[in-house]
Coordinates of C-alpha atoms in Angstrom, one line a residue:
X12 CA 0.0 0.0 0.0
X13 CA 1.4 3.3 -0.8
X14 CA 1.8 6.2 2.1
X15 CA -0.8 9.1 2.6
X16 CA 0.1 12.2 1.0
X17 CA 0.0 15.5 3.4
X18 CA 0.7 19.1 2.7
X19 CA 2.4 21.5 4.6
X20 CA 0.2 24.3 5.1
X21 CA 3.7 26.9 4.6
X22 CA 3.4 26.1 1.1
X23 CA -0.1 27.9 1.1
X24 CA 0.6 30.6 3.8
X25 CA -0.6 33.5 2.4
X26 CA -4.2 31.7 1.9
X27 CA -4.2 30.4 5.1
X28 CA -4.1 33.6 6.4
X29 CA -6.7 34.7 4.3
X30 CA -9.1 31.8 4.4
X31 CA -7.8 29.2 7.1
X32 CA -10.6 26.7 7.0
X33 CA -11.1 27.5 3.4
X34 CA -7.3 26.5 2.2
X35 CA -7.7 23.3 4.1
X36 CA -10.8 22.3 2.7
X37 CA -9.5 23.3 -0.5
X38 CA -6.4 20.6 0.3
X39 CA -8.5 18.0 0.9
X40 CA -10.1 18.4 -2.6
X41 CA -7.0 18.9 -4.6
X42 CA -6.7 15.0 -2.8
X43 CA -4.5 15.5 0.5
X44 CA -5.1 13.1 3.2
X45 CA -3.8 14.6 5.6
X46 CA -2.1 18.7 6.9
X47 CA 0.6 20.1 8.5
X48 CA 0.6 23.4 10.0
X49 CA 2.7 26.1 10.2
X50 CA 1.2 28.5 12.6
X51 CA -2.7 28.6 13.7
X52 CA -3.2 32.1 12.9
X53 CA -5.1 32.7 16.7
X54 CA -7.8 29.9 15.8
X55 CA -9.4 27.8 18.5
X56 CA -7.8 24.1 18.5
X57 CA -10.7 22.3 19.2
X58 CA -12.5 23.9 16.6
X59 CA -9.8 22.9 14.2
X60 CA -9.8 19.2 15.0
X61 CA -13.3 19.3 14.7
X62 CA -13.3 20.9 11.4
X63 CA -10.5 18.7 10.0
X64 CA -13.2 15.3 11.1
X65 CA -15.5 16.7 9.3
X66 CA -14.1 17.0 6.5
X67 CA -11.9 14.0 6.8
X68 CA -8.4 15.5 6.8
X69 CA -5.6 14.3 9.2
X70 CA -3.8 17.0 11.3
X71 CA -0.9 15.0 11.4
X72 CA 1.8 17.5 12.4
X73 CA 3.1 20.7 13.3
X74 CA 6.1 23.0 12.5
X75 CA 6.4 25.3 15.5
X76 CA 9.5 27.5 16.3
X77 CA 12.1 26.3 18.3
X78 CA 12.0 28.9 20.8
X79 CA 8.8 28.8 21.6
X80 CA 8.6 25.3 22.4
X81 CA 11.8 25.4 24.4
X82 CA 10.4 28.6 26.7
X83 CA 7.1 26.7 27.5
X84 CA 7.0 23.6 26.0
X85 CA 3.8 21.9 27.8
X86 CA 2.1 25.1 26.6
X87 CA 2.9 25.1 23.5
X88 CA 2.8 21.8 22.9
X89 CA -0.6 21.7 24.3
X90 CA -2.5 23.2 21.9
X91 CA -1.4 20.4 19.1
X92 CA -2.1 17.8 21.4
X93 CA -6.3 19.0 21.3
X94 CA -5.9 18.8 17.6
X95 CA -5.0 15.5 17.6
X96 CA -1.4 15.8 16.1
X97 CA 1.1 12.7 16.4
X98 CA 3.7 14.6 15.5
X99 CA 5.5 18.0 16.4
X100 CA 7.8 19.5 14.7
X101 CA 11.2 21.4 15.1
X102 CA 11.3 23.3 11.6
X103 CA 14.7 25.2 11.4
X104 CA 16.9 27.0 13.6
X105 CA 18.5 30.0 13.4
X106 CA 22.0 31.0 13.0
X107 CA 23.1 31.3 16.5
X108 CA 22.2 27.9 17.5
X109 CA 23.3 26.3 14.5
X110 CA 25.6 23.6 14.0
X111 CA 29.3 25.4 13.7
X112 CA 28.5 27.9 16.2
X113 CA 29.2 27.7 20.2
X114 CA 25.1 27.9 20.6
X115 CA 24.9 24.6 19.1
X116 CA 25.5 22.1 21.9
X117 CA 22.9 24.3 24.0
X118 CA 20.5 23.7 21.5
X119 CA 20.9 19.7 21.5
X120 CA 20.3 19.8 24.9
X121 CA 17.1 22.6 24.2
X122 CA 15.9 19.7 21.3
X123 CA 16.2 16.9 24.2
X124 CA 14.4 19.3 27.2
X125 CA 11.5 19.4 24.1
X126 CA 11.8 16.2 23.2
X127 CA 11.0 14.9 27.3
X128 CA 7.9 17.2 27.3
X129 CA 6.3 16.4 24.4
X130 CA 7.1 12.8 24.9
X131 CA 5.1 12.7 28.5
X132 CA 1.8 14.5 26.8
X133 CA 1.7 11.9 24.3
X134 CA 2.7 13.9 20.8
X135 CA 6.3 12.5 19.2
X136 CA 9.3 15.4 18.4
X137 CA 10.8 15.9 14.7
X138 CA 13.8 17.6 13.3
X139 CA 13.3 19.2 10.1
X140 CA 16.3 19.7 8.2
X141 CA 17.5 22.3 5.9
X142 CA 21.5 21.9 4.9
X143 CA 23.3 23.9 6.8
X144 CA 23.3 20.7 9.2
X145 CA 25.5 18.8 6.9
X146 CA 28.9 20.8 8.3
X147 CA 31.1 18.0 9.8
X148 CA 31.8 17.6 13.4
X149 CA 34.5 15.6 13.9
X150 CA 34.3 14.0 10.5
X151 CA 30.5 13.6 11.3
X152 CA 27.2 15.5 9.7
X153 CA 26.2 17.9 12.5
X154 CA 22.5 16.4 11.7
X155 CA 23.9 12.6 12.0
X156 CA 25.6 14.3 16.1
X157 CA 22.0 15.4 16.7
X158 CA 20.6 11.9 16.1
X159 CA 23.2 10.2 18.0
X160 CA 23.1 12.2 20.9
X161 CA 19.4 13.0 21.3
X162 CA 17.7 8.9 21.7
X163 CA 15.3 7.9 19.3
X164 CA 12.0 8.0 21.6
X165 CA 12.4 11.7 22.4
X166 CA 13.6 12.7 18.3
X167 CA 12.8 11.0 15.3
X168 CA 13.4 12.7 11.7
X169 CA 11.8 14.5 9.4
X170 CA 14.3 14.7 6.4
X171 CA 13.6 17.2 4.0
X172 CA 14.8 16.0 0.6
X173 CA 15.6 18.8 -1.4
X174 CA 18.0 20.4 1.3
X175 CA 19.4 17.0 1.9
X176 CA 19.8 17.3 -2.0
X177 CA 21.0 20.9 -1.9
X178 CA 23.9 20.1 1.0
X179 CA 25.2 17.6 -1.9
X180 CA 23.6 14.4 -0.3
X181 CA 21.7 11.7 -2.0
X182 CA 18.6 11.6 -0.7
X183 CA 17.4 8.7 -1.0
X184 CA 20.5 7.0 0.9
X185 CA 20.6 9.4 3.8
X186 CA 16.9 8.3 4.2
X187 CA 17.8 4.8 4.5
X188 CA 20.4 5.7 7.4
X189 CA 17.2 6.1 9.4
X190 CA 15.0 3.3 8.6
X191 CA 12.6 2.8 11.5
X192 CA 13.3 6.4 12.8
X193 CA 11.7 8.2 9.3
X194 CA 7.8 8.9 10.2
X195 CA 7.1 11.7 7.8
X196 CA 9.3 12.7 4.7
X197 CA 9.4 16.1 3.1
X198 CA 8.4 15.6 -0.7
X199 CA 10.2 18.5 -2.3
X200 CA 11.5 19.6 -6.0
X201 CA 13.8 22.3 -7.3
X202 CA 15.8 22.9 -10.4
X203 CA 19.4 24.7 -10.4
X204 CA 21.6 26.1 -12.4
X205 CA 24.7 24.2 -12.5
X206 CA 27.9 26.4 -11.3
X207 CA 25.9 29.1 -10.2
X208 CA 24.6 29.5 -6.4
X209 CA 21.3 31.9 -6.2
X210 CA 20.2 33.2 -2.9
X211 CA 18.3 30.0 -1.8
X212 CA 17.5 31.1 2.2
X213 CA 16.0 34.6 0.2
X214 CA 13.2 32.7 -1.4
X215 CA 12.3 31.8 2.5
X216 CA 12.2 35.0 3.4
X217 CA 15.7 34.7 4.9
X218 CA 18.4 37.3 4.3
X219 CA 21.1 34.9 2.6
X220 CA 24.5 35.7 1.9
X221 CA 25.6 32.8 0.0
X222 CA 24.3 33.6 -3.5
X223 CA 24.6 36.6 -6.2
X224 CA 22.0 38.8 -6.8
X225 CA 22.4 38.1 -10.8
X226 CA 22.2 34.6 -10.2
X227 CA 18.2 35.1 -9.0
X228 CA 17.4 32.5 -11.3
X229 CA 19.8 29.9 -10.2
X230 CA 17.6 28.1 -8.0
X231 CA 13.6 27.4 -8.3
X232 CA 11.8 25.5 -5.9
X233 CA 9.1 23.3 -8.2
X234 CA 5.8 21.3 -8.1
X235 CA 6.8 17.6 -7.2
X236 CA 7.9 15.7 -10.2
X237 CA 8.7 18.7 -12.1
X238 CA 12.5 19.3 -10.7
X239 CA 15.5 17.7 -10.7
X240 CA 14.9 14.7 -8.0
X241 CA 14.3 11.0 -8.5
X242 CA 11.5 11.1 -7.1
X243 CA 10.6 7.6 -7.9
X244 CA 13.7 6.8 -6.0
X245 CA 12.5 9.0 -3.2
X246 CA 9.5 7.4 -2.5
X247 CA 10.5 3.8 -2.5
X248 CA 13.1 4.8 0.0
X249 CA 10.0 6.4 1.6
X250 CA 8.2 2.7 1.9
X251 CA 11.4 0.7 3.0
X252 CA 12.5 2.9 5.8
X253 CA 8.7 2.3 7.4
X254 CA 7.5 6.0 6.7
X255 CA 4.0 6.7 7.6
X256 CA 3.4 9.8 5.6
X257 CA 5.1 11.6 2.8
X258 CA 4.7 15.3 3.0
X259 CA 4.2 17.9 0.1
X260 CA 6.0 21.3 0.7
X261 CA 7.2 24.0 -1.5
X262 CA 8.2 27.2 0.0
X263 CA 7.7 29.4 -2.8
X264 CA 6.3 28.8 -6.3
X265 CA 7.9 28.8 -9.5
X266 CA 8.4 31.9 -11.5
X267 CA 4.6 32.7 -12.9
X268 CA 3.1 29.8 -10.9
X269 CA 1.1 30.4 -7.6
X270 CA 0.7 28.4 -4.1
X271 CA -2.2 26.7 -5.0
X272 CA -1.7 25.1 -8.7
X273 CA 1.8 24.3 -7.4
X274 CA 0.3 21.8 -4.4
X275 CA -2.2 20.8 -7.4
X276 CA 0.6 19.5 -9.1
X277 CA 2.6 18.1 -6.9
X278 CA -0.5 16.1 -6.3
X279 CA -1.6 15.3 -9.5
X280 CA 2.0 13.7 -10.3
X281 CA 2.1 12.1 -7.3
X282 CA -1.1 10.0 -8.3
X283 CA 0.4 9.6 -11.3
X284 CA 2.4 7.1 -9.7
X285 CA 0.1 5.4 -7.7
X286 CA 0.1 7.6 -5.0

């Protein structure tokens, strides 16, 4: 049996704010089965569990910012918990905490103290990856430390496959590294322009030094299927490591393209392939 297919409601963020029960319904007909958030934009979490059974949409998880879980984490986490998410999620961190800087070990221990909490109200903690965490420590990816230090009940992974991609990593293989300890994969697609490095943290929303302002068309985040990654590769990967969910996400559309036909076609290929 192939894996449900969720979006991550970032890739729609604008609507979202606009129309928050609206975009969601609106996933479940482009044929999601299940959501992940990225904010609640001040709604009530009851009401939103309730809205997503009526519909029939799984809120399976949650990207919530790492300093805020860490200041009140039972708080925070809380709210998730009434909307029925099994999973939490840490979804990037920022420079001074990073890997390669002296804030990191504090925030291993931070992910751990998180990790405890959300583990004793019953909702399971997730690293999501970008590549900045593929700097070697001591010969070792700074994402592979994190895993070894923090135990597997209190972190499992969510391993976002274009950054793994983007840090030079096959994706596929580094996904296999963590068979049994892969719940939900992030399904994303790019194109690049070889030799040249555009301003990828820009088309976050994050000031990025690493790229040239002429090369603005370097780097395109695209629909699934459309990009460079095997995604057939990707997903069977997907099914041996025991993932649960696969996980639609695409920070910005292509050139010309909006939010909402680029989750449409990330879906529609998707099916394509039996999905």
């Amino acid at each position: 049996m192939k894996l449900p297919v969720a979006v991550q409601l970032y890739s729609v963020r604008d609507e979202m704010e606009k129309d928050f029960y609206g975009t969601i319904k609106a996933m479940k007909e482009i044929g999601y089965d299940g959501v992940e958030f990225a904010g609640l934009f001040g709604k009530n979490p009851e009401e939103i569990k309730a809205f997503c059974e009526e519909i029939g949409i799984v809120p399976i998880s949650a990207h919530v910012p790492y300093y805020d879980m860490l200041e009140n984490p039972e708080a925070v986490l809380a709210d998730y918990v009434k909307i029925g998410c099994k999973y939490v999620v840490v979804p990037y961190l920022t420079e001074e905490c990073r890997p390669g800087t002296e804030g990191f070990a504090a925030t291993v221990a931070g992910i751990r103290k998180i990790g405890e909490a959300a583990k004793a109200m019953g909702i399971q903690l997730l690293y999501h990856n970008h590549d900045f965490e593929f700097v070697k420590i001591d010969g070792e990816y700074a994402l592979d430390v994190l895993y070894s230090t923090v135990p597997a009940d209190l972190l499992k992974t969510e391993i976002d496959t274009c950054w793994v991609n983007v840090a030079g990593v096959n994706p596929a293989e580094y996904l296999e590294k963590y068979e049994g300890r892969a719940p939900v994969v992030h399904l994303k697609d790019f194109k690049k322009v070889e030799g040249k490095q555009g301003k990828l943290y820009e088309l976050i929303g994050i000031e990025d030094e690493g790229g040239e302002e002429e090369d603005e068309d370097a780097f395109s985040f695209m629909p699934v299927g459309h990009g460079m990654q095997d995604m057939p590769e990707i997903l069977s990967a997907c099914e041996k490591v025991g993932a649960e969910w696969v996980v639609v996400e695409q920070d910005n559309p292509a050139k010309g393209d909006t939010p909402v036909n680029s989750v449409t076609l990330s879906r529609e290929y998707l099916k394509t392939l039996g999905w």
